[in-house]
Structure formats: structure tokens, C-alpha cells
JSON list of C-alpha atoms in Angstrom, two decimals:
[
{"chain": "A", "resi": 8, "resn": "UNK", "atom": "CA", "xyz": [91.22, 40.62, 23.42]},
{"chain": "A", "resi": 9, "resn": "UNK", "atom": "CA", "xyz": [89.96, 42.13, 20.18]},
{"chain": "A", "resi": 10, "resn": "UNK", "atom": "CA", "xyz": [92.43, 42.74, 17.37]},
{"chain": "A", "resi": 11, "resn": "UNK", "atom": "CA", "xyz": [92.06, 46.24, 15.95]},
{"chain": "A", "resi": 12, "resn": "UNK", "atom": "CA", "xyz": [93.32, 47.21, 12.52]},
{"chain": "A", "resi": 13, "resn": "UNK", "atom": "CA", "xyz": [93.57, 50.90, 11.84]},
{"chain": "A", "resi": 14, "resn": "UNK", "atom": "CA", "xyz": [94.54, 52.49, 8.56]},
{"chain": "A", "resi": 15, "resn": "UNK", "atom": "CA", "xyz": [96.27, 54.39, 7.27]},
{"chain": "A", "resi": 16, "resn": "UNK", "atom": "CA", "xyz": [99.07, 54.11, 9.82]},
{"chain": "A", "resi": 17, "resn": "UNK", "atom": "CA", "xyz": [100.34, 57.51, 8.79]},
{"chain": "A", "resi": 18, "resn": "UNK", "atom": "CA", "xyz": [99.69, 60.21, 6.25]},
{"chain": "A", "resi": 19, "resn": "UNK", "atom": "CA", "xyz": [100.87, 63.64, 5.24]},
{"chain": "A", "resi": 20, "resn": "UNK", "atom": "CA", "xyz": [98.08, 65.84, 3.99]},
{"chain": "A", "resi": 21, "resn": "UNK", "atom": "CA", "xyz": [97.70, 69.35, 2.68]},
{"chain": "A", "resi": 22, "resn": "UNK", "atom": "CA", "xyz": [95.66, 71.88, 4.56]},
{"chain": "A", "resi": 23, "resn": "UNK", "atom": "CA", "xyz": [92.07, 72.19, 3.43]},
{"chain": "A", "resi": 24, "resn": "UNK", "atom": "CA", "xyz": [91.78, 68.52, 2.49]},
{"chain": "A", "resi": 25, "resn": "UNK", "atom": "CA", "xyz": [90.08, 65.70, 4.40]},
{"chain": "A", "resi": 26, "resn": "UNK", "atom": "CA", "xyz": [91.29, 62.30, 5.54]},
{"chain": "A", "resi": 27, "resn": "UNK", "atom": "CA", "xyz": [89.19, 59.30, 6.48]},
{"chain": "A", "resi": 28, "resn": "UNK", "atom": "CA", "xyz": [90.63, 56.84, 8.98]},
{"chain": "A", "resi": 29, "resn": "UNK", "atom": "CA", "xyz": [89.28, 53.31, 9.15]},
{"chain": "A", "resi": 30, "resn": "UNK", "atom": "CA", "xyz": [89.04, 51.04, 12.16]},
{"chain": "A", "resi": 31, "resn": "UNK", "atom": "CA", "xyz": [88.28, 47.34, 11.75]},
{"chain": "A", "resi": 32, "resn": "UNK", "atom": "CA", "xyz": [87.82, 44.96, 14.68]},
{"chain": "A", "resi": 33, "resn": "UNK", "atom": "CA", "xyz": [88.03, 41.19, 14.39]},
{"chain": "A", "resi": 34, "resn": "UNK", "atom": "CA", "xyz": [85.00, 40.65, 16.63]},
{"chain": "A", "resi": 35, "resn": "UNK", "atom": "CA", "xyz": [81.77, 42.43, 17.46]},
{"chain": "A", "resi": 36, "resn": "UNK", "atom": "CA", "xyz": [82.30, 45.00, 20.18]},
{"chain": "A", "resi": 37, "resn": "UNK", "atom": "CA", "xyz": [79.87, 47.05, 22.16]},
{"chain": "A", "resi": 38, "resn": "UNK", "atom": "CA", "xyz": [81.74, 50.30, 22.31]},
{"chain": "A", "resi": 39, "resn": "UNK", "atom": "CA", "xyz": [84.09, 52.08, 19.96]},
{"chain": "A", "resi": 40, "resn": "UNK", "atom": "CA", "xyz": [85.78, 55.36, 20.68]},
{"chain": "A", "resi": 41, "resn": "UNK", "atom": "CA", "xyz": [88.01, 57.79, 18.82]},
{"chain": "A", "resi": 42, "resn": "UNK", "atom": "CA", "xyz": [90.81, 59.59, 20.63]},
{"chain": "A", "resi": 43, "resn": "UNK", "atom": "CA", "xyz": [93.27, 62.26, 19.57]},
{"chain": "A", "resi": 44, "resn": "UNK", "atom": "CA", "xyz": [96.79, 62.53, 20.93]},
{"chain": "A", "resi": 45, "resn": "UNK", "atom": "CA", "xyz": [98.47, 65.79, 20.05]},
{"chain": "A", "resi": 46, "resn": "UNK", "atom": "CA", "xyz": [102.28, 65.83, 20.06]},
{"chain": "A", "resi": 47, "resn": "UNK", "atom": "CA", "xyz": [103.64, 65.28, 23.56]},
{"chain": "A", "resi": 48, "resn": "UNK", "atom": "CA", "xyz": [100.15, 65.27, 25.06]},
{"chain": "A", "resi": 49, "resn": "UNK", "atom": "CA", "xyz": [97.75, 62.83, 26.60]},
{"chain": "A", "resi": 50, "resn": "UNK", "atom": "CA", "xyz": [94.78, 61.20, 24.92]},
{"chain": "A", "resi": 51, "resn": "UNK", "atom": "CA", "xyz": [91.63, 63.26, 24.46]},
{"chain": "A", "resi": 52, "resn": "UNK", "atom": "CA", "xyz": [88.33, 61.61, 23.63]},
{"chain": "A", "resi": 53, "resn": "UNK", "atom": "CA", "xyz": [86.80, 62.94, 20.43]},
{"chain": "A", "resi": 54, "resn": "UNK", "atom": "CA", "xyz": [83.61, 60.91, 20.35]},
{"chain": "A", "resi": 55, "resn": "UNK", "atom": "CA", "xyz": [81.87, 57.65, 21.04]},
{"chain": "A", "resi": 56, "resn": "UNK", "atom": "CA", "xyz": [80.95, 55.87, 17.82]},
{"chain": "A", "resi": 57, "resn": "UNK", "atom": "CA", "xyz": [77.42, 54.51, 18.22]},
{"chain": "A", "resi": 58, "resn": "UNK", "atom": "CA", "xyz": [76.28, 51.68, 16.01]},
{"chain": "A", "resi": 59, "resn": "UNK", "atom": "CA", "xyz": [73.35, 52.70, 13.87]},
{"chain": "A", "resi": 60, "resn": "UNK", "atom": "CA", "xyz": [73.07, 56.23, 15.22]},
{"chain": "A", "resi": 61, "resn": "UNK", "atom": "CA", "xyz": [74.95, 59.50, 15.34]},
{"chain": "A", "resi": 62, "resn": "UNK", "atom": "CA", "xyz": [78.18, 59.63, 17.30]},
{"chain": "A", "resi": 63, "resn": "UNK", "atom": "CA", "xyz": [78.30, 61.29, 20.71]},
{"chain": "A", "resi": 64, "resn": "UNK", "atom": "CA", "xyz": [80.86, 64.08, 20.66]},
{"chain": "A", "resi": 65, "resn": "UNK", "atom": "CA", "xyz": [82.85, 65.47, 23.54]},
{"chain": "A", "resi": 66, "resn": "UNK", "atom": "CA", "xyz": [83.07, 69.14, 24.33]},
{"chain": "A", "resi": 67, "resn": "UNK", "atom": "CA", "xyz": [85.22, 70.92, 21.79]},
{"chain": "A", "resi": 68, "resn": "UNK", "atom": "CA", "xyz": [84.60, 68.45, 18.99]},
{"chain": "A", "resi": 69, "resn": "UNK", "atom": "CA", "xyz": [81.87, 68.79, 16.38]},
{"chain": "A", "resi": 70, "resn": "UNK", "atom": "CA", "xyz": [80.40, 66.56, 13.74]},
{"chain": "A", "resi": 71, "resn": "UNK", "atom": "CA", "xyz": [81.19, 68.91, 10.86]},
{"chain": "A", "resi": 72, "resn": "UNK", "atom": "CA", "xyz": [84.90, 68.71, 11.64]},
{"chain": "A", "resi": 73, "resn": "UNK", "atom": "CA", "xyz": [85.06, 65.05, 12.71]},
{"chain": "A", "resi": 74, "resn": "UNK", "atom": "CA", "xyz": [82.26, 63.09, 11.06]},
{"chain": "A", "resi": 75, "resn": "UNK", "atom": "CA", "xyz": [82.12, 59.50, 12.29]},
{"chain": "A", "resi": 76, "resn": "UNK", "atom": "CA", "xyz": [80.39, 56.47, 10.89]},
{"chain": "A", "resi": 77, "resn": "UNK", "atom": "CA", "xyz": [79.70, 53.12, 12.51]},
{"chain": "A", "resi": 78, "resn": "UNK", "atom": "CA", "xyz": [77.68, 50.95, 10.18]},
{"chain": "A", "resi": 79, "resn": "UNK", "atom": "CA", "xyz": [78.08, 47.75, 12.23]},
{"chain": "A", "resi": 80, "resn": "UNK", "atom": "CA", "xyz": [79.63, 46.31, 15.39]},
{"chain": "A", "resi": 81, "resn": "UNK", "atom": "CA", "xyz": [83.06, 45.73, 13.85]},
{"chain": "A", "resi": 82, "resn": "UNK", "atom": "CA", "xyz": [83.83, 48.84, 11.81]},
{"chain": "A", "resi": 83, "resn": "UNK", "atom": "CA", "xyz": [84.04, 52.61, 12.17]},
{"chain": "A", "resi": 84, "resn": "UNK", "atom": "CA", "xyz": [85.52, 55.56, 10.33]},
{"chain": "A", "resi": 85, "resn": "UNK", "atom": "CA", "xyz": [86.66, 58.97, 11.48]},
{"chain": "A", "resi": 86, "resn": "UNK", "atom": "CA", "xyz": [87.08, 61.79, 8.98]},
{"chain": "A", "resi": 87, "resn": "UNK", "atom": "CA", "xyz": [89.21, 64.81, 9.75]},
{"chain": "A", "resi": 88, "resn": "UNK", "atom": "CA", "xyz": [87.72, 67.52, 7.57]},
{"chain": "A", "resi": 89, "resn": "UNK", "atom": "CA", "xyz": [89.16, 70.74, 6.17]},
{"chain": "A", "resi": 90, "resn": "UNK", "atom": "CA", "xyz": [92.46, 70.04, 7.87]},
{"chain": "A", "resi": 91, "resn": "UNK", "atom": "CA", "xyz": [94.84, 72.61, 9.27]},
{"chain": "A", "resi": 92, "resn": "UNK", "atom": "CA", "xyz": [98.31, 72.13, 10.77]},
{"chain": "A", "resi": 93, "resn": "UNK", "atom": "CA", "xyz": [96.69, 72.13, 14.24]},
{"chain": "A", "resi": 94, "resn": "UNK", "atom": "CA", "xyz": [95.08, 68.81, 13.33]},
{"chain": "A", "resi": 95, "resn": "UNK", "atom": "CA", "xyz": [98.48, 67.14, 13.19]},
{"chain": "A", "resi": 96, "resn": "UNK", "atom": "CA", "xyz": [98.12, 64.40, 15.81]},
{"chain": "A", "resi": 97, "resn": "UNK", "atom": "CA", "xyz": [97.86, 60.71, 16.35]},
{"chain": "A", "resi": 98, "resn": "UNK", "atom": "CA", "xyz": [94.27, 59.51, 16.01]},
{"chain": "A", "resi": 99, "resn": "UNK", "atom": "CA", "xyz": [93.44, 56.31, 17.86]},
{"chain": "A", "resi": 100, "resn": "UNK", "atom": "CA", "xyz": [90.53, 53.95, 17.55]},
{"chain": "A", "resi": 101, "resn": "UNK", "atom": "CA", "xyz": [89.67, 52.02, 20.69]},
{"chain": "A", "resi": 102, "resn": "UNK", "atom": "CA", "xyz": [87.14, 49.39, 21.70]},
{"chain": "A", "resi": 103, "resn": "UNK", "atom": "CA", "xyz": [85.73, 48.00, 24.93]},
{"chain": "A", "resi": 104, "resn": "UNK", "atom": "CA", "xyz": [83.43, 45.14, 25.80]},
{"chain": "A", "resi": 105, "resn": "UNK", "atom": "CA", "xyz": [81.61, 47.02, 28.52]},
{"chain": "A", "resi": 106, "resn": "UNK", "atom": "CA", "xyz": [81.53, 46.61, 32.28]},
{"chain": "A", "resi": 107, "resn": "UNK", "atom": "CA", "xyz": [85.01, 46.59, 33.77]},
{"chain": "A", "resi": 108, "resn": "UNK", "atom": "CA", "xyz": [86.77, 45.78, 30.54]},
{"chain": "A", "resi": 109, "resn": "UNK", "atom": "CA", "xyz": [89.69, 48.02, 29.55]},
{"chain": "A", "resi": 110, "resn": "UNK", "atom": "CA", "xyz": [89.99, 49.90, 26.32]},
{"chain": "A", "resi": 111, "resn": "UNK", "atom": "CA", "xyz": [92.04, 48.22, 23.65]},
{"chain": "A", "resi": 112, "resn": "UNK", "atom": "CA", "xyz": [93.65, 50.41, 21.04]},
{"chain": "A", "resi": 113, "resn": "UNK", "atom": "CA", "xyz": [94.57, 50.24, 17.42]},
{"chain": "A", "resi": 114, "resn": "UNK", "atom": "CA", "xyz": [98.10, 51.29, 16.50]},
{"chain": "A", "resi": 115, "resn": "UNK", "atom": "CA", "xyz": [96.93, 54.77, 15.60]},
{"chain": "A", "resi": 116, "resn": "UNK", "atom": "CA", "xyz": [97.13, 57.03, 12.58]},
{"chain": "A", "resi": 117, "resn": "UNK", "atom": "CA", "xyz": [99.92, 59.61, 12.61]},
{"chain": "A", "resi": 118, "resn": "UNK", "atom": "CA", "xyz": [98.63, 62.59, 10.71]},
{"chain": "A", "resi": 119, "resn": "UNK", "atom": "CA", "xyz": [100.77, 65.48, 9.59]},
{"chain": "A", "resi": 120, "resn": "UNK", "atom": "CA", "xyz": [99.10, 68.45, 7.96]},
{"chain": "A", "resi": 121, "resn": "UNK", "atom": "CA", "xyz": [101.30, 70.79, 5.96]},
{"chain": "B", "resi": 7, "resn": "UNK", "atom": "CA", "xyz": [88.97, 70.61, 37.25]},
{"chain": "B", "resi": 8, "resn": "UNK", "atom": "CA", "xyz": [91.04, 67.68, 36.19]},
{"chain": "B", "resi": 9, "resn": "UNK", "atom": "CA", "xyz": [89.53, 64.30, 36.80]},
{"chain": "B", "resi": 10, "resn": "UNK", "atom": "CA", "xyz": [92.86, 62.49, 36.72]},
{"chain": "B", "resi": 11, "resn": "UNK", "atom": "CA", "xyz": [96.02, 64.08, 38.06]},
{"chain": "B", "resi": 12, "resn": "UNK", "atom": "CA", "xyz": [99.49, 62.75, 37.49]},
{"chain": "B", "resi": 13, "resn": "UNK", "atom": "CA", "xyz": [101.92, 65.07, 39.24]},
{"chain": "B", "resi": 14, "resn": "UNK", "atom": "CA", "xyz": [105.16, 63.58, 37.93]},
{"chain": "B", "resi": 15, "resn": "UNK", "atom": "CA", "xyz": [105.85, 64.69, 34.36]},
{"chain": "B", "resi": 16, "resn": "UNK", "atom": "CA", "xyz": [109.06, 62.68, 34.33]},
{"chain": "B", "resi": 17, "resn": "UNK", "atom": "CA", "xyz": [110.96, 60.22, 36.49]},
{"chain": "B", "resi": 18, "resn": "UNK", "atom": "CA", "xyz": [114.42, 58.67, 36.37]},
{"chain": "B", "resi": 19, "resn": "UNK", "atom": "CA", "xyz": [114.90, 55.35, 38.13]},
{"chain": "B", "resi": 20, "resn": "UNK", "atom": "CA", "xyz": [117.83, 52.98, 38.35]},
{"chain": "B", "resi": 21, "resn": "UNK", "atom": "CA", "xyz": [117.33, 49.58, 36.78]},
{"chain": "B", "resi": 22, "resn": "UNK", "atom": "CA", "xyz": [116.10, 46.88, 39.18]},
{"chain": "B", "resi": 23, "resn": "UNK", "atom": "CA", "xyz": [114.69, 49.40, 41.61]},
{"chain": "B", "resi": 24, "resn": "UNK", "atom": "CA", "xyz": [110.99, 49.64, 42.33]},
{"chain": "B", "resi": 25, "resn": "UNK", "atom": "CA", "xyz": [109.15, 52.70, 41.08]},
{"chain": "B", "resi": 26, "resn": "UNK", "atom": "CA", "xyz": [105.86, 54.30, 42.09]},
{"chain": "B", "resi": 27, "resn": "UNK", "atom": "CA", "xyz": [103.92, 56.44, 39.64]},
{"chain": "B", "resi": 28, "resn": "UNK", "atom": "CA", "xyz": [101.38, 58.70, 41.29]},
{"chain": "B", "resi": 29, "resn": "UNK", "atom": "CA", "xyz": [97.76, 59.13, 40.26]},
{"chain": "B", "resi": 30, "resn": "UNK", "atom": "CA", "xyz": [94.92, 60.88, 42.03]},
{"chain": "B", "resi": 31, "resn": "UNK", "atom": "CA", "xyz": [91.39, 61.11, 40.73]},
{"chain": "B", "resi": 32, "resn": "UNK", "atom": "CA", "xyz": [88.26, 63.10, 41.29]},
{"chain": "B", "resi": 33, "resn": "UNK", "atom": "CA", "xyz": [84.79, 61.62, 41.10]},
{"chain": "B", "resi": 34, "resn": "UNK", "atom": "CA", "xyz": [81.54, 61.74, 43.02]},
{"chain": "B", "resi": 35, "resn": "UNK", "atom": "CA", "xyz": [80.43, 58.35, 41.71]},
{"chain": "B", "resi": 36, "resn": "UNK", "atom": "CA", "xyz": [80.56, 55.36, 44.03]},
{"chain": "B", "resi": 37, "resn": "UNK", "atom": "CA", "xyz": [81.19, 53.01, 41.14]},
{"chain": "B", "resi": 38, "resn": "UNK", "atom": "CA", "xyz": [84.20, 53.63, 38.95]},
{"chain": "B", "resi": 39, "resn": "UNK", "atom": "CA", "xyz": [87.19, 51.90, 37.44]},
{"chain": "B", "resi": 40, "resn": "UNK", "atom": "CA", "xyz": [90.83, 52.89, 37.30]},
{"chain": "B", "resi": 41, "resn": "UNK", "atom": "CA", "xyz": [93.28, 51.82, 34.62]},
{"chain": "B", "resi": 42, "resn": "UNK", "atom": "CA", "xyz": [96.95, 52.16, 33.85]},
{"chain": "B", "resi": 43, "resn": "UNK", "atom": "CA", "xyz": [98.37, 52.14, 30.35]},
{"chain": "B", "resi": 44, "resn": "UNK", "atom": "CA", "xyz": [101.92, 52.10, 29.02]},
{"chain": "B", "resi": 45, "resn": "UNK", "atom": "CA", "xyz": [102.87, 53.89, 25.82]},
{"chain": "B", "resi": 46, "resn": "UNK", "atom": "CA", "xyz": [106.40, 53.09, 24.57]},
{"chain": "B", "resi": 47, "resn": "UNK", "atom": "CA", "xyz": [108.09, 55.21, 21.95]},
{"chain": "B", "resi": 48, "resn": "UNK", "atom": "CA", "xyz": [106.47, 53.10, 19.24]},
{"chain": "B", "resi": 49, "resn": "UNK", "atom": "CA", "xyz": [103.18, 54.75, 20.19]},
{"chain": "B", "resi": 50, "resn": "UNK", "atom": "CA", "xyz": [101.02, 51.73, 20.95]},
{"chain": "B", "resi": 51, "resn": "UNK", "atom": "CA", "xyz": [98.80, 51.83, 24.02]},
{"chain": "B", "resi": 52, "resn": "UNK", "atom": "CA", "xyz": [99.30, 48.81, 26.27]},
{"chain": "B", "resi": 53, "resn": "UNK", "atom": "CA", "xyz": [96.81, 48.05, 29.04]},
{"chain": "B", "resi": 54, "resn": "UNK", "atom": "CA", "xyz": [98.59, 47.15, 32.27]},
{"chain": "B", "resi": 55, "resn": "UNK", "atom": "CA", "xyz": [96.21, 46.87, 35.19]},
{"chain": "B", "resi": 56, "resn": "UNK", "atom": "CA", "xyz": [92.67, 47.59, 36.39]},
{"chain": "B", "resi": 57, "resn": "UNK", "atom": "CA", "xyz": [91.19, 48.43, 39.80]},
{"chain": "B", "resi": 58, "resn": "UNK", "atom": "CA", "xyz": [87.46, 48.62, 40.48]},
{"chain": "B", "resi": 59, "resn": "UNK", "atom": "CA", "xyz": [86.15, 50.96, 43.13]},
{"chain": "B", "resi": 60, "resn": "UNK", "atom": "CA", "xyz": [84.53, 48.08, 45.00]},
{"chain": "B", "resi": 61, "resn": "UNK", "atom": "CA", "xyz": [87.57, 45.84, 44.87]},
{"chain": "B", "resi": 62, "resn": "UNK", "atom": "CA", "xyz": [88.88, 45.32, 48.38]},
{"chain": "B", "resi": 63, "resn": "UNK", "atom": "CA", "xyz": [92.22, 43.95, 47.31]},
{"chain": "B", "resi": 64, "resn": "UNK", "atom": "CA", "xyz": [94.84, 45.90, 45.43]},
{"chain": "B", "resi": 65, "resn": "UNK", "atom": "CA", "xyz": [95.14, 44.70, 41.85]},
{"chain": "B", "resi": 66, "resn": "UNK", "atom": "CA", "xyz": [98.32, 42.93, 40.78]},
{"chain": "B", "resi": 67, "resn": "UNK", "atom": "CA", "xyz": [99.56, 41.78, 37.38]},
{"chain": "B", "resi": 68, "resn": "UNK", "atom": "CA", "xyz": [103.04, 40.32, 37.38]},
{"chain": "B", "resi": 69, "resn": "UNK", "atom": "CA", "xyz": [105.49, 43.11, 38.23]},
{"chain": "B", "resi": 70, "resn": "UNK", "atom": "CA", "xyz": [102.68, 45.67, 38.28]},
{"chain": "B", "resi": 71, "resn": "UNK", "atom": "CA", "xyz": [100.55, 46.43, 41.29]},
{"chain": "B", "resi": 72, "resn": "UNK", "atom": "CA", "xyz": [98.11, 49.18, 42.01]},
{"chain": "B", "resi": 73, "resn": "UNK", "atom": "CA", "xyz": [98.23, 50.85, 45.41]},
{"chain": "B", "resi": 74, "resn": "UNK", "atom": "CA", "xyz": [94.57, 51.80, 45.78]},
{"chain": "B", "resi": 75, "resn": "UNK", "atom": "CA", "xyz": [93.75, 54.20, 48.60]},
{"chain": "B", "resi": 76, "resn": "UNK", "atom": "CA", "xyz": [90.08, 54.97, 48.17]},
{"chain": "B", "resi": 77, "resn": "UNK", "atom": "CA", "xyz": [89.72, 57.54, 50.93]},
{"chain": "B", "resi": 78, "resn": "UNK", "atom": "CA", "xyz": [92.60, 59.52, 49.49]},
{"chain": "B", "resi": 79, "resn": "UNK", "atom": "CA", "xyz": [91.37, 58.95, 45.92]},
{"chain": "B", "resi": 80, "resn": "UNK", "atom": "CA", "xyz": [94.71, 57.72, 44.81]},
{"chain": "B", "resi": 81, "resn": "UNK", "atom": "CA", "xyz": [95.64, 54.83, 42.54]},
{"chain": "B", "resi": 82, "resn": "UNK", "atom": "CA", "xyz": [99.40, 54.68, 42.30]},
{"chain": "B", "resi": 83, "resn": "UNK", "atom": "CA", "xyz": [101.11, 52.20, 39.99]},
{"chain": "B", "resi": 84, "resn": "UNK", "atom": "CA", "xyz": [104.02, 50.27, 41.46]},
{"chain": "B", "resi": 85, "resn": "UNK", "atom": "CA", "xyz": [106.49, 48.56, 39.17]},
{"chain": "B", "resi": 86, "resn": "UNK", "atom": "CA", "xyz": [108.77, 46.15, 40.95]},
{"chain": "B", "resi": 87, "resn": "UNK", "atom": "CA", "xyz": [112.29, 45.29, 39.77]},
{"chain": "B", "resi": 88, "resn": "UNK", "atom": "CA", "xyz": [112.26, 47.81, 36.95]},
{"chain": "B", "resi": 89, "resn": "UNK", "atom": "CA", "xyz": [113.75, 46.89, 33.58]},
{"chain": "B", "resi": 90, "resn": "UNK", "atom": "CA", "xyz": [115.13, 48.97, 30.72]},
{"chain": "B", "resi": 91, "resn": "UNK", "atom": "CA", "xyz": [112.07, 48.04, 28.69]},
{"chain": "B", "resi": 92, "resn": "UNK", "atom": "CA", "xyz": [109.87, 49.79, 31.22]},
{"chain": "B", "resi": 93, "resn": "UNK", "atom": "CA", "xyz": [111.02, 53.14, 29.85]},
{"chain": "B", "resi": 94, "resn": "UNK", "atom": "CA", "xyz": [107.86, 54.63, 28.42]},
{"chain": "B", "resi": 95, "resn": "UNK", "atom": "CA", "xyz": [105.01, 57.03, 29.02]},
{"chain": "B", "resi": 96, "resn": "UNK", "atom": "CA", "xyz": [102.48, 55.84, 31.61]},
{"chain": "B", "resi": 97, "resn": "UNK", "atom": "CA", "xyz": [98.90, 57.02, 31.73]},
{"chain": "B", "resi": 98, "resn": "UNK", "atom": "CA", "xyz": [96.39, 56.70, 34.53]},
{"chain": "B", "resi": 99, "resn": "UNK", "atom": "CA", "xyz": [92.76, 56.62, 33.40]},
{"chain": "B", "resi": 100, "resn": "UNK", "atom": "CA", "xyz": [89.27, 56.39, 34.87]},
{"chain": "B", "resi": 101, "resn": "UNK", "atom": "CA", "xyz": [85.82, 55.22, 33.87]},
{"chain": "B", "resi": 102, "resn": "UNK", "atom": "CA", "xyz": [83.03, 56.73, 36.00]},
{"chain": "B", "resi": 103, "resn": "UNK", "atom": "CA", "xyz": [79.75, 55.14, 37.00]},
{"chain": "B", "resi": 104, "resn": "UNK", "atom": "CA", "xyz": [77.67, 53.91, 34.10]},
{"chain": "B", "resi": 105, "resn": "UNK", "atom": "CA", "xyz": [79.62, 55.98, 31.64]},
{"chain": "B", "resi": 106, "resn": "UNK", "atom": "CA", "xyz": [81.40, 53.98, 28.99]},
{"chain": "B", "resi": 107, "resn": "UNK", "atom": "CA", "xyz": [84.13, 56.42, 28.15]},
{"chain": "B", "resi": 108, "resn": "UNK", "atom": "CA", "xyz": [87.54, 56.48, 29.76]},
{"chain": "B", "resi": 109, "resn": "UNK", "atom": "CA", "xyz": [89.42, 59.71, 30.47]},
{"chain": "B", "resi": 110, "resn": "UNK", "atom": "CA", "xyz": [93.19, 59.94, 30.78]},
{"chain": "B", "resi": 111, "resn": "UNK", "atom": "CA", "xyz": [95.65, 61.82, 32.92]},
{"chain": "B", "resi": 112, "resn": "UNK", "atom": "CA", "xyz": [98.51, 63.78, 31.40]},
{"chain": "B", "resi": 113, "resn": "UNK", "atom": "CA", "xyz": [100.96, 60.97, 31.88]},
{"chain": "B", "resi": 114, "resn": "UNK", "atom": "CA", "xyz": [104.36, 60.36, 33.45]},
{"chain": "B", "resi": 115, "resn": "UNK", "atom": "CA", "xyz": [107.43, 59.69, 31.34]},
{"chain": "B", "resi": 116, "resn": "UNK", "atom": "CA", "xyz": [109.53, 57.02, 33.03]},
{"chain": "B", "resi": 117, "resn": "UNK", "atom": "CA", "xyz": [113.23, 56.60, 32.23]},
{"chain": "B", "resi": 118, "resn": "UNK", "atom": "CA", "xyz": [114.99, 53.49, 33.49]},
{"chain": "B", "resi": 119, "resn": "UNK", "atom": "CA", "xyz": [118.72, 53.99, 33.82]},
{"chain": "B", "resi": 120, "resn": "UNK", "atom": "CA", "xyz": [121.19, 51.12, 33.30]}
]
């Protein structure tokens, strides 16, 4: 399965600032997704990162707050903009090959906003 | 309405016993896939097992098996001969139809007792 490198692994940020999270995959993948896991909660899909076009956002998530880039089939970034303490979560990059293939996850970025 | 329901927030099981983690799902699609993931305290997401809606046999992977009851829309995970290392959070997830994204249930925290 694909090896996913996500960085930073953790960060502590001040409110009002922005953080960009990078996701690098060691092979070309069809689909890349960004999830958020709030403390003690399940995973919630933020958006599907589409190669060469705008990301597809889920209900409750908007591009101004979570801009996403996907310049090629192996790389994507998620930016958490104008952060508040409510944005403190684990952010996870995931990839799938399509069809019946499972999602494979990076190790996540633990974000704390103070 | 929730698409994936996991009714057991937490479970305590004696080591070496078998354990069943419940999962029911809601979909009107004929084609869908069901997944189970394990998340230990380290936070990584580990794919365990997959069941396709058209699969006639229950999926098995080592000590993991999926008790798939299509008419009841349930996809319970069975772990045989539980081990201390099985203590973790377990998430049931579903991919519907031609959709690429996977949605997750709220999870069950499993504690294996020595």
C-alpha cells in the first residue's frame, strides 16, 4: 500500500494564524481526502482533494477556512486559516486507489490552537 | 440520520475471549463497501477488513472476521482470541455506490483485560 508522509506531525499555533499541512505519497494515487478528528471524536471528512481542480468540500466546511491544493497525483496541502481554539484537532490525509480499495492514512497532524 | 451506527461506546473484554463489535449502516445503494479500522492510542488509523455488498462470503483476515448480515444492514467485527494489543478504538466505515469518500461511525473503545 501507499506510504503517506504528513507534516508537521504536531504544532501549537496562536489564534488568528494559519497552518499549512503537507501530504506526500510515494506513488500516484487516484483519490486523496482530508479528515478532521476532534478530541475524542470520530473522523469527519473535510474535503476531497481533486488533482488539477478545486477541492470538493463537505457540508460545514468551506474553502476560505480550509483551502486545499493538489498540484499532482502524489501531493496535497490543507491550510487551516484564521485559527481558533475550536480548530484544535488531528488532521489526517488519506488516499485510496479506487474501487474497493480501503483508505490508507498518514500519521496525522495534531494541532493545538491557543 | 446517521449512516453508520456503532452502539457500543466502550467494551471491556477478558484476554483470550472473542469479542463482537456492532455496526449497522443505512444506505439505499445496492453497491457499497464496509470497512473496519483500528486506532490505537498512538493515533494511527489501521485498516483491518473489508466487505463488499455483493460478497457472498463473510470477509476474514487472520483473527478478524466480519459478520455481514445484509438484510439487517449490519456488519459486525469479530475478533477471536483477543490480545492485550487489541485495546484500541475501532471504527466502522462505509463507501456508498460510486462515491469515492468513506464515512465513519462514532467508534467503539475496546479494553482488553489481562
